[in-house]
Amino acid sequence: MTVALTGFNVAPQITKQFPDAVVEANDRAVVVKSGLLFKVAQYLKNTPGLAFDYLNHISAVDYYDYFELVYYLVSIEYNHSLVLKTRCDRNKPAVPSAVSLWRGADYQEREIYDLMGITFEGHPNLKRIALWAGYKGHPLRKDYLE
Amino acid sequence: MEIEKVTPVYSAAELDRIEGQEIEELRARSQQPIPDPDRWLKDEVQRNILLTSVDAIINWSRRSSLWPATFAPACCAFEMIATAASRFDLSRFGMEIFRASPRQADLMITAGTLTWKMAPLVKRIYDQMAEPKWVIAMGACAISGGIFASSYSVVPGYNRIIPVDVYVPGCPPRPEALLYGIRMLHNKITKSHSDIQLNLLHKG
Amino acid sequence: MTLKTEPYVINIGPQHPSTHGVFRMRTTLDGEVVVDLEPIFGYLHRGIEKLAEERTYTGFIPLTDRLDYLSSMSNNLAYVLAVEKLARVLVPERAEYIRVIMAELQRVASHLIAVGSFLNDAGAFMTPIVYMIREREKILDLFEMVSGQRLTYNYMRVGGVSQDLPEEFLPALDNFLEQMPLYIDEYDQLLAENEILLARSKGVGVLNKETAVNVSAGGPVLRASGVKWDIRKADPYSIYDRFEFDIPTGTNGDCYDRYWVRVQEMRQSLRIIEQAKAQITSGPVRSEVPHLIRPPVGEAYGHIEAPKGELGFYLVSDNSIAPYRCHIRAPSLLNLTALRDMIKGWKVADLILIFGSIDICMGEIDR
Amino acid sequence: MLVSFGYIGLFAVAAVAFTLVMVLMPVMLRMLGIAPRKPNPVKANTYECGNETIGKAWVQYNFRYYFFALLFVALDVLVIFIYPWAVDLRKLGVPAFIAIVVFIFIVLVGYFYAWKKKALEWK
């Protein structure tokens, strides 16, 4: 049975490592500052106790005044999972890319960039994946008009 | 003798930009559906001419060996494959082989949703098919965009891009429905009056 | 005297007999050897995630059929599980058993197409796939008996299934379960030690364990590389903890192992269906759920072990009748991330074979 | 004796006639106007899975392919010469057999030379 680690039992470990990283921790997920996302993710992946070596998926949700990125991490060895979230503001949505940690993030980040308009710094090949170059706008945004 | 690698890599961004431009132009151009090529109906009614025996032979030969091009974007593709497989055998109608290249195909069964990104390619494949050629629009997506008609990236129907001869509704249409559509196409071909300028035969 | 050889670029493009749909690869070749490959998606991007936001929870079910159109039952199951987790809906016993039977039948059907088209790409043109489609037709008859449709069933609902099994279903399932193992043995006997298949696929397109996990591959691609990770065992959903079956895992993650894992998984699925059919109880098939469900504000992630890998639906709800956001985790898209390093250095014919062994479905990649 | 040659002649005429009809059929249909002809620039373009070709096709290949081709032609011609002997080898007896062995040996010397000059290695 995959043990879903809640924000509460992971947040203390993260705050011990990066004092001001955790913005909010609830029973579902732990929300981290977007600037420190890469360091926290690297910490989560490399510490032996957590060992989140399998990035299940990345989703992006548009909450009108901010975008929320949801990283669903799983550890195959310990069979536990964690939902890591980060928020970036709407007018300059940029988040460090996780491709150097998990190569599986490559196409998912390109898709989020294409449909939601969030740029991922450090992504090797960030361009549209589902739509064609020269397409105006990002369709999955709530304020997208045909 | 050392073989040294020269790697003039293409510029992907440049190619994408050109293709993107092409899609935008085609999208602007194709806002109205292309009228279906039903020329044979009008001629038939107006001049009520009998088909010459040459026409009959030609139409019989064209009708009984229509080779479909494998154009299989989405779900309807697997109903088309099921039709071609052993249970609903397509080769009873002489459509034995699915030709991969449009050069050797005379029928395009458009089995799947058409998106704007795919539209210029469909136009090019259709243009590269040899005459005489026909198109069966298979499935609701091919006829009118179907369940995805309200989407931002779906072409509402193949007839915006290429002239369509027979429409087979269904999502996906059952193999029997597709076979019925193919039979309708056969009837259409039988009645078609190929524009022969046989000045040899027509003396006066 | 150095000899200049220029690599040249060809499009193994959207309209191609062995790209399993509209997938395009801009491959840079040096003679026969593949130097580089740039995959291009999006030719079947219908924007299903955007359409989800303008459909009710029940109205979105037909759209999930068209995601991975080779395993519509599994798509329905994944979506419906996610909504039930979101709206905390309980499912009656009989519906759970029916769902397991349908999902496992769908896995056999999808694997039949996967193995058939893999052999088709290996050069056995049309013969194996036509035999395997003959078996798949038997499964489609069962599905048609239950849901009235051959490919896009729209059979499952939030809280159960839309209608009960007709009474002639279980006898038909019985004689299917008698025949099918014989067919699988027939294929195995013809193909497992087949000289050409071994030569063409043993050691070709190897994906080692670490890259497979790092690339978040799933399903037969991940298990062929030796990682024992199957959602039915790792995180048992619905009633999978009541059946015992084992997870076939390959050793060196090459094309042959992926083929072998899929054939063994077909056998395991038949075992599960056998047990599910034995334990099935009678009773209601659907719990009382309003047609327009308004799940409480919140989010949920429901995932299952679909034939191609882990298929998951991440739903965010704002207590309205339509999902606020519906993200679909497409296993084929993630399995393709490793394509580039699997094919480097192989010849073009092997590229087609490796791509066929990954078994992707463009419907769920482009969504 | 002459009659049997007649049959061969008849057979040759039928063969030539058949191929001529097959070759001229499209030309005839084209002239009669039955085969429709609607050329357009896109149709004349090369077909590459529906999109434009990239770069030029007139590219410098790896030279190794030509070595393989040459060796194949040499050994293939050898096989062609063996056919007439193989058809009737008992009647031709030992002298023909020796001649064939010598002939094969000569060609194999060339093959051995290419082998030693590493023409068959790829890198």
XYZ file of N, CA and C in Angstrom, chain D residues 13-87:
225
model
N 7.940 -14.998 -78.741
C 7.053 -13.949 -79.291
C 5.982 -13.601 -78.250
N 5.395 -14.652 -77.631
C 4.335 -14.379 -76.646
C 4.903 -13.528 -75.501
N 6.118 -13.890 -75.065
C 6.701 -13.155 -73.935
C 6.873 -11.686 -74.307
N 7.464 -11.454 -75.496
C 7.727 -10.050 -75.891
C 6.397 -9.303 -76.020
N 5.403 -9.978 -76.643
C 4.111 -9.301 -76.847
C 3.508 -8.929 -75.491
N 3.588 -9.886 -74.571
C 2.959 -9.626 -73.254
C 3.610 -8.407 -72.606
N 4.946 -8.389 -72.585
C 5.610 -7.252 -71.917
C 5.285 -5.958 -72.651
N 5.263 -6.010 -73.991
C 4.984 -4.766 -74.734
C 3.604 -4.241 -74.351
N 2.621 -5.152 -74.296
C 1.251 -4.680 -73.966
C 1.266 -4.045 -72.581
N 1.957 -4.743 -71.662
C 1.965 -4.198 -70.291
C 2.612 -2.810 -70.268
N 3.676 -2.650 -71.032
C 4.371 -1.355 -70.984
C 3.536 -0.284 -71.674
N 2.898 -0.674 -72.802
C 2.236 0.372 -73.592
C 0.822 0.665 -73.084
N 0.304 -0.208 -72.219
C -1.084 0.008 -71.778
C -1.288 1.412 -71.194
N -0.477 1.820 -70.189
C -0.719 3.165 -69.642
C -0.569 4.245 -70.703
N 0.431 4.067 -71.579
C 0.635 5.111 -72.607
C -0.622 5.207 -73.466
N -1.170 4.022 -73.844
C -2.352 4.016 -74.721
C -3.526 4.689 -73.991
N -3.706 4.278 -72.724
C -4.839 4.859 -71.981
C -4.667 6.372 -71.879
N -3.430 6.774 -71.707
C -3.184 8.225 -71.574
C -3.566 8.902 -72.889
N -3.159 8.301 -73.990
C -3.449 8.966 -75.275
C -4.955 8.985 -75.524
N -5.633 7.928 -75.139
C -7.087 7.916 -75.384
C -7.794 8.864 -74.405
N -7.066 9.391 -73.446
C -7.707 10.344 -72.541
C -8.481 9.670 -71.436
N -8.341 8.339 -71.306
C -9.102 7.659 -70.236
C -8.410 7.929 -68.906
N -7.073 7.786 -68.910
C -6.369 8.000 -67.640
C -6.314 9.500 -67.375
N -6.948 9.959 -66.302
C -6.963 11.423 -66.067
C -5.570 11.917 -65.736
N -5.324 13.176 -66.082
C -3.969 13.706 -65.829
C -4.137 15.101 -65.281
N -3.869 15.281 -63.982
C -3.994 16.624 -63.370
C -2.704 16.913 -62.615
N -1.655 17.313 -63.306
C -0.383 17.547 -62.578
C -0.497 18.805 -61.718
N 0.080 18.791 -60.551
C 0.216 20.053 -59.798
C 1.537 19.993 -59.031
N 2.084 21.171 -58.709
C 3.462 21.191 -58.147
C 3.586 20.324 -56.894
N 2.548 20.289 -56.046
C 2.696 19.504 -54.806
C 2.795 18.027 -55.149
N 2.031 17.625 -56.200
C 2.070 16.200 -56.555
C 3.455 15.830 -57.052
N 4.117 16.770 -57.708
C 5.445 16.456 -58.245
C 6.476 16.409 -57.116
N 6.132 16.991 -55.962
C 7.118 17.055 -54.873
C 7.330 15.654 -54.291
N 8.448 15.479 -53.582
C 8.687 14.128 -53.032
C 7.738 13.891 -51.850
N 7.350 12.638 -51.687
C 6.450 12.285 -50.572
C 7.315 11.879 -49.395
N 7.239 12.587 -48.268
C 7.981 12.167 -47.074
C 7.030 12.239 -45.901
N 6.140 11.254 -45.804
C 5.203 11.139 -44.686
C 4.403 12.426 -44.515
N 4.196 13.151 -45.557
C 3.282 14.284 -45.445
C 3.950 15.610 -45.178
N 5.272 15.640 -44.962
C 5.849 16.987 -44.793
C 7.022 17.205 -45.739
N 7.499 18.448 -45.720
C 8.562 18.841 -46.656
C 9.830 18.062 -46.298
N 10.637 17.841 -47.309
C 11.930 17.171 -47.020
C 12.872 18.191 -46.392
N 13.803 17.701 -45.607
C 14.740 18.609 -44.910
C 16.131 18.369 -45.482
N 16.835 19.447 -45.769
C 18.212 19.306 -46.246
C 18.234 18.657 -47.614
N 19.410 18.367 -48.115
C 19.494 17.803 -49.474
C 19.757 16.304 -49.365
N 19.327 15.567 -50.357
C 19.484 14.115 -50.305
C 20.787 13.702 -50.963
N 21.385 14.585 -51.718
C 22.615 14.227 -52.418
C 23.760 14.358 -51.415
N 23.892 13.315 -50.572
C 24.812 13.462 -49.436
C 25.948 12.460 -49.603
N 27.045 12.752 -49.009
C 28.198 11.856 -49.086
C 27.970 10.695 -48.118
N 27.794 9.477 -48.645
C 27.551 8.308 -47.786
C 28.859 7.792 -47.219
N 28.743 6.909 -46.276
C 29.927 6.233 -45.755
C 30.452 5.325 -46.868
N 31.782 5.323 -47.068
C 32.341 4.631 -48.246
C 32.199 3.122 -48.109
N 32.028 2.656 -46.862
C 32.020 1.202 -46.625
C 30.921 0.529 -47.445
N 29.815 1.240 -47.688
C 28.716 0.586 -48.432
C 29.207 0.099 -49.791
N 30.084 0.893 -50.423
C 30.503 0.506 -51.780
C 31.372 -0.749 -51.723
N 32.187 -0.884 -50.643
C 32.992 -2.118 -50.546
C 32.070 -3.332 -50.534
N 31.032 -3.245 -49.679
C 30.125 -4.400 -49.576
C 29.492 -4.680 -50.939
N 29.119 -3.565 -51.631
C 28.445 -3.768 -52.933
C 29.391 -4.467 -53.897
N 30.645 -3.993 -53.921
C 31.601 -4.600 -54.876
C 31.764 -6.080 -54.589
N 31.955 -6.407 -53.314
C 32.180 -7.826 -52.987
C 30.970 -8.660 -53.369
N 29.804 -8.093 -53.119
C 28.592 -8.859 -53.451
C 28.547 -9.136 -54.956
N 28.834 -8.088 -55.759
C 28.739 -8.285 -57.217
C 29.716 -9.374 -57.647
N 30.951 -9.302 -57.103
C 31.951 -10.308 -57.521
C 31.420 -11.707 -57.239
N 30.947 -11.940 -56.017
C 30.540 -13.321 -55.679
C 29.247 -13.691 -56.401
N 28.411 -12.688 -56.696
C 27.160 -13.000 -57.380
C 27.431 -13.457 -58.822
N 28.357 -12.775 -59.463
C 28.676 -13.167 -60.852
C 29.248 -14.584 -60.840
N 30.055 -14.875 -59.810
C 30.599 -16.236 -59.683
C 29.453 -17.255 -59.674
N 28.419 -16.951 -58.911
C 27.297 -17.908 -58.795
C 26.622 -18.074 -60.155
N 26.502 -16.945 -60.887
C 25.805 -17.056 -62.184
C 26.563 -18.008 -63.105
N 27.893 -17.918 -63.044
C 28.659 -18.811 -63.960
C 28.550 -20.255 -63.523
N 28.262 -20.500 -62.266
C 28.203 -21.899 -61.821
C 26.887 -22.541 -62.264
N 25.867 -21.742 -62.477
C 24.555 -22.334 -62.824
C 24.632 -23.298 -64.007
N 25.140 -22.851 -65.196
C 25.121 -23.818 -66.323
C 25.815 -25.122 -65.958
N 26.903 -25.029 -65.180
C 27.599 -26.288 -64.821
C 26.709 -27.096 -63.883
N 26.078 -26.404 -62.915
C 25.330 -27.135 -61.891
C 24.122 -27.844 -62.502
N 23.640 -27.303 -63.624
C 22.442 -27.913 -64.229
C 22.753 -29.337 -64.655
